[in-house]
Every structure is written in structure tokens, then in C-alpha cells.
């Protein structure tokens, strides 16, 4: 994600508590489910996917 492109727009929301930036992974998948994780990110159903062994 090109975070610098969104800093000016989103920083005020982070500072006033509207957005909580601490949560990074919002979906967990197994190694076999990696393609599903990429599809979820492409469809904007997930921001970041954690892959577990």
C-alpha cells in the first residue's frame, strides 16, 4: 500500500481516534489458502492477510 499517498487525507482521522491504525492483519489463512487471501485483498475484503504454517 502506498501509505504516503494517503497520509494527508487519513492522518487527521488517526489523530482524532476515528481510525485505529494499530490493527494490521484482519484475516488469517493457512499456506494452502494463500490464493484466497490474495483474492480477499484484491476485492478489498481484507487489508492484510497473515499466513500461518
CSV table of N, CA and C in Angstrom, one decimal:
chain,number,residue,atom,x,y,z
A,1,UNK,N,0.8,-1.2,0.0
A,1,UNK,CA,0.0,0.0,0.0
A,1,UNK,C,0.9,1.2,0.0
A,2,UNK,N,0.6,2.2,-0.9
A,2,UNK,CA,1.4,3.4,-0.9
A,2,UNK,C,1.0,4.4,0.2
A,3,UNK,N,1.4,4.1,1.4
A,3,UNK,CA,0.9,4.9,2.6
A,3,UNK,C,1.1,6.4,2.5
A,4,UNK,N,2.2,6.8,1.9
A,4,UNK,CA,2.5,8.2,1.8
A,4,UNK,C,1.4,8.9,0.9
A,5,UNK,N,0.8,8.2,0.0
A,5,UNK,CA,-0.2,8.8,-0.8
A,5,UNK,C,-1.5,9.2,0.0
A,6,UNK,N,-1.7,8.5,1.2
A,6,UNK,CA,-2.9,8.7,2.0
A,6,UNK,C,-2.7,9.5,3.3
A,7,UNK,N,-1.4,9.8,3.6
A,7,UNK,CA,-1.1,10.5,4.9
A,7,UNK,C,-1.9,11.7,5.1
A,8,UNK,N,-1.9,12.6,4.1
A,8,UNK,CA,-2.6,13.9,4.3
A,8,UNK,C,-4.1,13.7,4.6
A,9,UNK,N,-4.7,12.8,3.9
A,9,UNK,CA,-6.1,12.5,4.0
A,9,UNK,C,-6.5,11.8,5.3
A,10,UNK,N,-5.7,10.8,5.7
A,10,UNK,CA,-6.0,10.0,6.8
A,10,UNK,C,-5.4,10.4,8.2
A,11,UNK,N,-4.4,11.1,8.2
A,11,UNK,CA,-3.7,11.5,9.4
A,11,UNK,C,-4.7,12.2,10.4
A,12,UNK,N,-5.5,13.1,10.0
A,12,UNK,CA,-6.4,13.7,10.9
A,12,UNK,C,-7.4,12.7,11.6
A,13,UNK,N,-7.8,11.7,10.8
A,13,UNK,CA,-8.7,10.7,11.4
A,13,UNK,C,-7.9,9.8,12.4
A,14,UNK,N,-6.7,9.5,12.1
A,14,UNK,CA,-5.9,8.8,13.1
A,14,UNK,C,-5.7,9.6,14.4
A,15,UNK,N,-5.3,10.8,14.2
A,15,UNK,CA,-5.1,11.7,15.4
A,15,UNK,C,-6.3,11.9,16.3
A,16,UNK,N,-7.5,12.0,15.6
A,16,UNK,CA,-8.7,12.2,16.5
A,16,UNK,C,-9.4,10.9,16.9
A,17,UNK,N,-8.8,9.8,16.6
A,17,UNK,CA,-9.3,8.5,17.0
A,17,UNK,C,-10.3,7.8,16.2
A,18,UNK,N,-10.7,8.4,15.0
A,18,UNK,CA,-11.7,7.9,14.1
A,18,UNK,C,-11.2,6.6,13.5
A,19,UNK,N,-9.9,6.5,13.2
A,19,UNK,CA,-9.2,5.3,12.6
A,19,UNK,C,-8.2,4.8,13.6
A,20,UNK,N,-8.3,3.5,13.9
A,20,UNK,CA,-7.3,2.8,14.8
A,20,UNK,C,-6.3,2.1,13.9
A,21,UNK,N,-5.1,2.7,13.8
A,21,UNK,CA,-4.1,2.1,12.9
A,21,UNK,C,-3.3,0.9,13.4
A,22,UNK,N,-3.5,0.6,14.7
A,22,UNK,CA,-2.8,-0.5,15.3
A,22,UNK,C,-3.1,-1.9,14.7
A,23,UNK,N,-4.2,-2.1,14.2
A,23,UNK,CA,-4.6,-3.4,13.7
A,23,UNK,C,-4.1,-3.6,12.3
A,24,UNK,N,-3.2,-4.5,12.1
A,24,UNK,CA,-2.6,-4.7,10.8
A,24,UNK,C,-3.2,-5.8,10.0
A,25,UNK,N,-3.2,-7.0,10.6
A,25,UNK,CA,-3.8,-8.2,10.0
A,25,UNK,C,-5.3,-8.3,10.3
A,26,UNK,N,-6.1,-8.5,9.3
A,26,UNK,CA,-7.5,-8.6,9.6
A,26,UNK,C,-8.1,-9.9,9.0
A,27,UNK,N,-7.2,-10.8,8.6
A,27,UNK,CA,-7.6,-12.1,8.1
A,27,UNK,C,-6.4,-13.0,8.3
A,28,UNK,N,-6.6,-14.3,8.7
A,28,UNK,CA,-5.6,-15.3,8.8
A,28,UNK,C,-5.9,-16.5,7.9
A,29,UNK,N,-4.9,-16.9,7.1
A,29,UNK,CA,-5.1,-18.1,6.2
A,29,UNK,C,-4.0,-19.0,6.4
A,30,UNK,N,-4.3,-20.3,6.0
A,30,UNK,CA,-3.2,-21.3,6.0
A,30,UNK,C,-2.4,-21.2,4.7
A,31,UNK,N,-1.3,-21.9,4.7
A,31,UNK,CA,-0.5,-21.8,3.5
A,31,UNK,C,-1.3,-22.2,2.2
A,32,UNK,N,-2.2,-23.2,2.4
A,32,UNK,CA,-3.0,-23.7,1.2
A,32,UNK,C,-4.0,-22.6,0.8
A,33,UNK,N,-4.4,-21.7,1.7
A,33,UNK,CA,-5.4,-20.7,1.4
A,33,UNK,C,-4.8,-19.3,1.0
A,34,UNK,N,-3.5,-19.3,0.7
A,34,UNK,CA,-2.9,-18.1,0.2
A,34,UNK,C,-3.6,-17.4,-1.0
A,35,UNK,N,-3.9,-18.2,-2.0
A,35,UNK,CA,-4.6,-17.6,-3.1
A,35,UNK,C,-5.9,-16.9,-2.7
A,36,UNK,N,-6.6,-17.5,-1.7
A,36,UNK,CA,-7.9,-16.9,-1.2
A,36,UNK,C,-7.6,-15.6,-0.5
A,37,UNK,N,-6.4,-15.5,0.2
A,37,UNK,CA,-6.0,-14.3,0.9
A,37,UNK,C,-5.7,-13.2,-0.1
A,38,UNK,N,-5.0,-13.5,-1.2
A,38,UNK,CA,-4.8,-12.5,-2.2
A,38,UNK,C,-6.0,-12.0,-2.9
A,39,UNK,N,-7.0,-12.9,-3.1
A,39,UNK,CA,-8.2,-12.5,-3.7
A,39,UNK,C,-9.0,-11.6,-2.8
A,40,UNK,N,-9.0,-11.9,-1.5
A,40,UNK,CA,-9.7,-11.1,-0.5
A,40,UNK,C,-9.1,-9.7,-0.5
A,41,UNK,N,-7.8,-9.6,-0.6
A,41,UNK,CA,-7.2,-8.2,-0.6
A,41,UNK,C,-7.5,-7.5,-1.9
A,42,UNK,N,-7.5,-8.2,-3.0
A,42,UNK,CA,-7.8,-7.6,-4.3
A,42,UNK,C,-9.2,-7.1,-4.3
A,43,UNK,N,-10.1,-7.8,-3.6
A,43,UNK,CA,-11.6,-7.5,-3.6
A,43,UNK,C,-11.9,-6.5,-2.5
A,44,UNK,N,-10.8,-6.0,-1.8
A,44,UNK,CA,-11.0,-5.1,-0.6
A,44,UNK,C,-11.8,-5.7,0.5
A,45,UNK,N,-11.8,-7.0,0.6
A,45,UNK,CA,-12.4,-7.7,1.8
A,45,UNK,C,-11.5,-7.9,2.9
A,46,UNK,N,-10.2,-7.7,2.7
A,46,UNK,CA,-9.2,-7.8,3.7
A,46,UNK,C,-8.1,-6.7,3.4
A,47,UNK,N,-7.5,-6.2,4.5
A,47,UNK,CA,-6.4,-5.2,4.3
A,47,UNK,C,-5.1,-5.9,4.2
A,48,UNK,N,-4.8,-6.8,5.2
A,48,UNK,CA,-3.6,-7.5,5.3
A,48,UNK,C,-3.9,-8.9,5.8
A,49,UNK,N,-3.3,-9.9,5.2
A,49,UNK,CA,-3.6,-11.3,5.5
A,49,UNK,C,-2.3,-11.9,6.1
A,50,UNK,N,-2.5,-12.6,7.3
A,50,UNK,CA,-1.5,-13.3,8.0
A,50,UNK,C,-1.5,-14.7,7.5
A,51,UNK,N,-0.4,-15.3,7.1
A,51,UNK,CA,-0.3,-16.6,6.7
A,51,UNK,C,0.3,-17.5,7.8
A,52,UNK,N,-0.4,-18.5,8.2
A,52,UNK,CA,0.1,-19.4,9.2
A,52,UNK,C,0.5,-20.7,8.6
A,53,UNK,N,1.5,-21.4,9.2
A,53,UNK,CA,2.0,-22.7,8.6
A,53,UNK,C,1.0,-23.8,8.8
